[in-house]
Tab-separated table of C-alpha atoms in Angstrom:
chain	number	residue	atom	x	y	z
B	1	UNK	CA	-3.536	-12.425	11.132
B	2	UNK	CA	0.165	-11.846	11.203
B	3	UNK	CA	0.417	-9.944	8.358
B	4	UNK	CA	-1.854	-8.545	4.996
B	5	UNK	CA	-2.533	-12.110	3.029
B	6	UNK	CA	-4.096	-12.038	-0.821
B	7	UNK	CA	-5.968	-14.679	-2.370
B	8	UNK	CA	-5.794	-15.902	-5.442
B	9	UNK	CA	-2.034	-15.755	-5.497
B	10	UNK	CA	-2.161	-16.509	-9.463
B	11	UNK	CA	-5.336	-15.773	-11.470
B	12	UNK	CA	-5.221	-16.755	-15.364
B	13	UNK	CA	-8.129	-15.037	-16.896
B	14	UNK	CA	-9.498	-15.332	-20.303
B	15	UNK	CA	-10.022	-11.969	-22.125
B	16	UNK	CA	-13.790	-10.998	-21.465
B	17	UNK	CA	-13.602	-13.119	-18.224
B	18	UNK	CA	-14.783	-10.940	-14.531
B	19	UNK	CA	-12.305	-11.739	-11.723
B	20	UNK	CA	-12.162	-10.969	-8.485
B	21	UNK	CA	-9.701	-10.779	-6.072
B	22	UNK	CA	-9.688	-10.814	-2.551
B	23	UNK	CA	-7.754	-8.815	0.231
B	24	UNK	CA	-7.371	-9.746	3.743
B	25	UNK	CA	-5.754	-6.782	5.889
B	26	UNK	CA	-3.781	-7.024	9.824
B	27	UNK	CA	-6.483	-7.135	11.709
B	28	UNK	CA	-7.656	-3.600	13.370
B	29	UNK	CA	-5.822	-2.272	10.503
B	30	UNK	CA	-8.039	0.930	9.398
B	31	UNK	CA	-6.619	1.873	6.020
B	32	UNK	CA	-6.451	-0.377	2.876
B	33	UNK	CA	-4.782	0.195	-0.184
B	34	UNK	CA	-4.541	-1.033	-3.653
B	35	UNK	CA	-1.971	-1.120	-6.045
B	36	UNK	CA	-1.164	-2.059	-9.500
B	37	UNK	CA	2.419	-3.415	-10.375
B	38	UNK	CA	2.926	-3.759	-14.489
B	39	UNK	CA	6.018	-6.128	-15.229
B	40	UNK	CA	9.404	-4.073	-14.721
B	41	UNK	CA	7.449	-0.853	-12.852
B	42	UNK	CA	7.011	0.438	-9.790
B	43	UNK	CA	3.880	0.088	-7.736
B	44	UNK	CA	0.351	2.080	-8.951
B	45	UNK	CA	-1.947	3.878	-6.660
B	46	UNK	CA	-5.808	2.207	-7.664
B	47	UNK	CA	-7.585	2.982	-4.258
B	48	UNK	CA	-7.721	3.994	-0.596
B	49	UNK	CA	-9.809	2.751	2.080
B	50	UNK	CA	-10.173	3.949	5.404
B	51	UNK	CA	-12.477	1.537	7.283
B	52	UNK	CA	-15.696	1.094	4.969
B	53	UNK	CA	-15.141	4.248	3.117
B	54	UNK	CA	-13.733	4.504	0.103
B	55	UNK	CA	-12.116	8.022	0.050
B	56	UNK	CA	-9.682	7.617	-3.217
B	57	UNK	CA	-10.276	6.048	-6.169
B	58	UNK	CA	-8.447	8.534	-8.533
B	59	UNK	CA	-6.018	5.148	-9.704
B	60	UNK	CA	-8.498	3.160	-11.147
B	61	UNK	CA	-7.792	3.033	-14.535
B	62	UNK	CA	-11.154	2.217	-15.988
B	63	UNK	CA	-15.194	1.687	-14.764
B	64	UNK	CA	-14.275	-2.175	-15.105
B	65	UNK	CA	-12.202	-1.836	-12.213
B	66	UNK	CA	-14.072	-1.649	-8.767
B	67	UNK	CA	-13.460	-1.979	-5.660
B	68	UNK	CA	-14.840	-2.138	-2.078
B	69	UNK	CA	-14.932	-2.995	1.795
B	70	UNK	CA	-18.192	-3.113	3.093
B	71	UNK	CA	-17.261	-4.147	7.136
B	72	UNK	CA	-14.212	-2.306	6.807
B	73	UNK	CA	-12.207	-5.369	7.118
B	74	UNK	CA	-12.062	-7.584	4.364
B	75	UNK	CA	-11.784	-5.949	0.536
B	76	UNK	CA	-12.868	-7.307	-2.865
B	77	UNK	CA	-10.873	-6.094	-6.590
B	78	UNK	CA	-13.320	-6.728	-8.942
B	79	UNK	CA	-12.136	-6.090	-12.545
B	80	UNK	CA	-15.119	-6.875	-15.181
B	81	UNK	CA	-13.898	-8.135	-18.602
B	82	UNK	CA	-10.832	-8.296	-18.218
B	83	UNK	CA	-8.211	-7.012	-21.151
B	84	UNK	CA	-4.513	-7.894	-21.430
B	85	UNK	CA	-3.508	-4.637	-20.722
B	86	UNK	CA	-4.939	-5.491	-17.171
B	87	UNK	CA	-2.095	-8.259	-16.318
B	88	UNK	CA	0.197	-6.912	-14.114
B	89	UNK	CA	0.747	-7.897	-10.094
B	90	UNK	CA	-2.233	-6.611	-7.868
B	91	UNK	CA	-0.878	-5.271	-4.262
B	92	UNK	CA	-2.737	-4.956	-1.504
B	93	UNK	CA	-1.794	-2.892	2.020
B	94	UNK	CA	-3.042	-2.057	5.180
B	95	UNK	CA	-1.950	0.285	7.983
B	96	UNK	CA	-3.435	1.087	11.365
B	97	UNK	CA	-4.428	4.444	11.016
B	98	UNK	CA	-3.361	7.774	8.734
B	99	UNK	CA	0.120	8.405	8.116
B	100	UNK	CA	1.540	5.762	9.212
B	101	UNK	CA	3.781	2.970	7.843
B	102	UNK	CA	1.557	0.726	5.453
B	103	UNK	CA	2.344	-2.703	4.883
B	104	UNK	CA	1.942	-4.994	1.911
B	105	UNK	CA	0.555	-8.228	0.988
B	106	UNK	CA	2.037	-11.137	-1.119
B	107	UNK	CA	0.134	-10.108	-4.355
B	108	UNK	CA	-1.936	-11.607	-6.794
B	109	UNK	CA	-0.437	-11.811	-10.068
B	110	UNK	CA	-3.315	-11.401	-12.392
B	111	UNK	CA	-2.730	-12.814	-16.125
B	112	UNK	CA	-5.451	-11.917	-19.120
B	113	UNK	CA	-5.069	-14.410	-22.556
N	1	UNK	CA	1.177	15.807	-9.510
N	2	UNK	CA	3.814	14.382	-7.605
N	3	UNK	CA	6.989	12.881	-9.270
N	4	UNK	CA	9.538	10.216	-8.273
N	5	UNK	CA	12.629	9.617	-10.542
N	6	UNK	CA	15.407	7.065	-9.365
N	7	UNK	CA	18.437	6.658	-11.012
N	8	UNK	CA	20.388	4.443	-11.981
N	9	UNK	CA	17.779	1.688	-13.291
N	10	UNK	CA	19.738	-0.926	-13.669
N	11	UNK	CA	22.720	-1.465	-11.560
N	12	UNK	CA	25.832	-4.189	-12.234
N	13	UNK	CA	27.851	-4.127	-8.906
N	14	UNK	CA	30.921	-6.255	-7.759
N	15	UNK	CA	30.784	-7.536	-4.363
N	16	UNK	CA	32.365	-5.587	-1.516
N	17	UNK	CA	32.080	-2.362	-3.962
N	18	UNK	CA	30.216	0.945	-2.819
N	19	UNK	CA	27.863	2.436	-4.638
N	20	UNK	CA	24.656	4.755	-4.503
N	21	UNK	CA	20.564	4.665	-5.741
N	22	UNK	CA	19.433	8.417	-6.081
N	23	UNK	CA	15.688	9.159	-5.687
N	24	UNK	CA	14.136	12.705	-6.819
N	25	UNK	CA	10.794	13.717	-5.857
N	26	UNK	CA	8.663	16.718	-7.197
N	27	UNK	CA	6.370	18.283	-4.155
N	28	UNK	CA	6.778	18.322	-0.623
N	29	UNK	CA	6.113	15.343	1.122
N	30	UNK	CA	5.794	14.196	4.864
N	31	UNK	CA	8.245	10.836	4.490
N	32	UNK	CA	10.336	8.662	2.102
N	33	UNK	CA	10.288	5.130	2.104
N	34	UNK	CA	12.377	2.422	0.728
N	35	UNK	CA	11.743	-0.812	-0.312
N	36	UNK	CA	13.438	-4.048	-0.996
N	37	UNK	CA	11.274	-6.340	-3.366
N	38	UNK	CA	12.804	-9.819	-5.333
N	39	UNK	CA	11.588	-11.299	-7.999
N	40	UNK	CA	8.017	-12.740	-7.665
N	41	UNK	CA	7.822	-11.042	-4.084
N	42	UNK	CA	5.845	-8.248	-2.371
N	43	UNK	CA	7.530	-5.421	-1.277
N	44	UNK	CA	9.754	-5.624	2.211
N	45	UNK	CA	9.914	-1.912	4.176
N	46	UNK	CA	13.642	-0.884	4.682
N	47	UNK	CA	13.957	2.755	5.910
N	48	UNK	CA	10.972	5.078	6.622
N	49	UNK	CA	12.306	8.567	6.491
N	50	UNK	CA	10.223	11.157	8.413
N	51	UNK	CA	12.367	14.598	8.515
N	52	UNK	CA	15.094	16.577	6.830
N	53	UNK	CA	18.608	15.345	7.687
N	54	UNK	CA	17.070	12.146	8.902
N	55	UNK	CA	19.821	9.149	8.530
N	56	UNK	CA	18.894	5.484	9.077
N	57	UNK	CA	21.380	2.352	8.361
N	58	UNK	CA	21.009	-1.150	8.798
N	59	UNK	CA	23.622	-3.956	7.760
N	60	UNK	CA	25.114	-2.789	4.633
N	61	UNK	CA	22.391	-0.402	3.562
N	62	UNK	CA	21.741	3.302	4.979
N	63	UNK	CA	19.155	5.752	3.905
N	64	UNK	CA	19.323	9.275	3.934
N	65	UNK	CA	16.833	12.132	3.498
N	66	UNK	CA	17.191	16.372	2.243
N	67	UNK	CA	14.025	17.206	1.990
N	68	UNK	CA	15.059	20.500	0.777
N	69	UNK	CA	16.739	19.411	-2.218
N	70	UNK	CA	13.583	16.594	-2.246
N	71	UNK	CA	16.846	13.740	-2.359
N	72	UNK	CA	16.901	10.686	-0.993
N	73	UNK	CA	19.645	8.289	-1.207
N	74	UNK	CA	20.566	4.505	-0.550
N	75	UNK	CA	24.078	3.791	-0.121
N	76	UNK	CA	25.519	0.348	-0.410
N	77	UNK	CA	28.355	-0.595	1.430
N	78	UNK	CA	30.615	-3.447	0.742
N	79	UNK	CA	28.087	-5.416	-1.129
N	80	UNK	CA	27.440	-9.024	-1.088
N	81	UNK	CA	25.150	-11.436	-3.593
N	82	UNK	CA	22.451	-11.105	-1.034
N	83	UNK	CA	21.563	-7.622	-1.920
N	84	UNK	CA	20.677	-8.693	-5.623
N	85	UNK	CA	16.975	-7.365	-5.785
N	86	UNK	CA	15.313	-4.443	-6.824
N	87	UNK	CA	15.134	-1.202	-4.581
N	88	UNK	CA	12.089	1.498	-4.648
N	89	UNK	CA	12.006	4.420	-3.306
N	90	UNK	CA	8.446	5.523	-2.690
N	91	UNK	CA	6.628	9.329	-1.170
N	92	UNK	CA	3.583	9.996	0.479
N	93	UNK	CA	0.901	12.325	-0.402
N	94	UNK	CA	-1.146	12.633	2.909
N	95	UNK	CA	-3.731	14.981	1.449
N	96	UNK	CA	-7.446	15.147	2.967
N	97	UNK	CA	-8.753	11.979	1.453
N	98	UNK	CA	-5.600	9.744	1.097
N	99	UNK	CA	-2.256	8.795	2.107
N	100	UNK	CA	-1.566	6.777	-1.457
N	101	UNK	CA	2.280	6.335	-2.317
N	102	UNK	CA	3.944	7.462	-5.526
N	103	UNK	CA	6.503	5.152	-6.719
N	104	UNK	CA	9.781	5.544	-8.435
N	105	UNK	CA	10.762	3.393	-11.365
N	106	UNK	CA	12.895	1.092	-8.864
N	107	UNK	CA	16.631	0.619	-9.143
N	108	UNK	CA	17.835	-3.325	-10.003
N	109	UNK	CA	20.286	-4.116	-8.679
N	110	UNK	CA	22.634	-6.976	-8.865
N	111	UNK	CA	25.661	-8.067	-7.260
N	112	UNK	CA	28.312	-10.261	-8.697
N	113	UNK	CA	31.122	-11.915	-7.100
């Protein structure tokens, strides 16, 4: 596609509730990011792709928070029971190989009641 | 752990005024990045910064890099409305397993007539 698209765009969760949210990179793109954006912040490091593998996950705040990629395309935020604290934007990104310039999807802006 | 401080945070402008966004960083990194997001949007790539010295402009913006003093800086010239948004500054930390980005706070800014 022409550029990194997210889906849901808006998510409204209830407390306790599993969501997941889905992450569709350029295509050929080989590395795949995830971010966390809190209201008024910067962008979070969660995780790091690089085709299937998942090489960083030293973001993820919690074991309810998992991610993965399994064709190296396509990725999947899952986030199991879902607390307030876990509202925020998600971000997802994709570049074509290492060190290079990553670019960044729409985002899905997650909200826990 | 790598560190990235802008300053100012918040930043009142009148058009066609100058002004600069600072943005510290704590280790030595490859490149510098800035970013252009608006409210409700993803983030928009503006400058990437790959070497010491390195100097990019476009329009009324122009990004500049000392990667011995680990500054970067975003200059405004002459602003206009249009450049209401907030600004990040972001570094990478191409280690073995990841090339994940570490944020700064992000600098809003707007512009009033």
């Amino acid at each position: 596609g022409a550029g990194v698209s997210q889906s849901p765009r808006y998510k409204v969760a209830k407390r306790g509730q599993d969501v997941a949210l889905r992450c569709d990179p350029i295509s050929g793109h080989v590395s795949l990011f995830w971010y966390q954006q809190a209201l008024g912040q910067g962008p979070e490091f969660l995780t790091y792709f690089q085709n299937e593998a998942q090489l960083d996950k030293s973001g993820l705040p919690s074991d309810r928070f998992f991610a993965e990629r399994p064709e190296g395309s396509v990725s999947t935020l899952k986030i199991q029971r879902t607390q307030q604290e876990d509202s925020a934007v998600y971000l997802c990104a994709s570049s074509d190989q290492r060190n290079t310039e990553a670019f960044f999807g729409q985002g899905t802006r997650l909200t826990v009641v | 752990e790598l560190k990235v401080e802008q300053n100012p945070l918040f930043l009142s402008m009148q058009e066609g005024k100058n002004y600069t966004i600072y943005c510290n960083y704590s280790t030595t990194s490859d490149r510098l990045y800035w970013y252009r997001q608006d409210p409700g949007k993803s983030l928009e790539s503006l400058f990437v910064l790959l070497s010491n010295g390195a100097v990019k402009q476009e329009g009324r913006l122009m990004a500049s890099l000392d990667t011995k003093a680990r500054l970067s800086t975003l200059h405004i010239t002459a602003a206009v409305h249009d450049l209401s948004a907030t600004y990040f500054c972001a570094v990478d930390t191409p280690t073995q397993n990841t090339d994940k980005l570490i944020f700064g706070t992000g600098t809003r800014l707007q512009v009033f007539p």
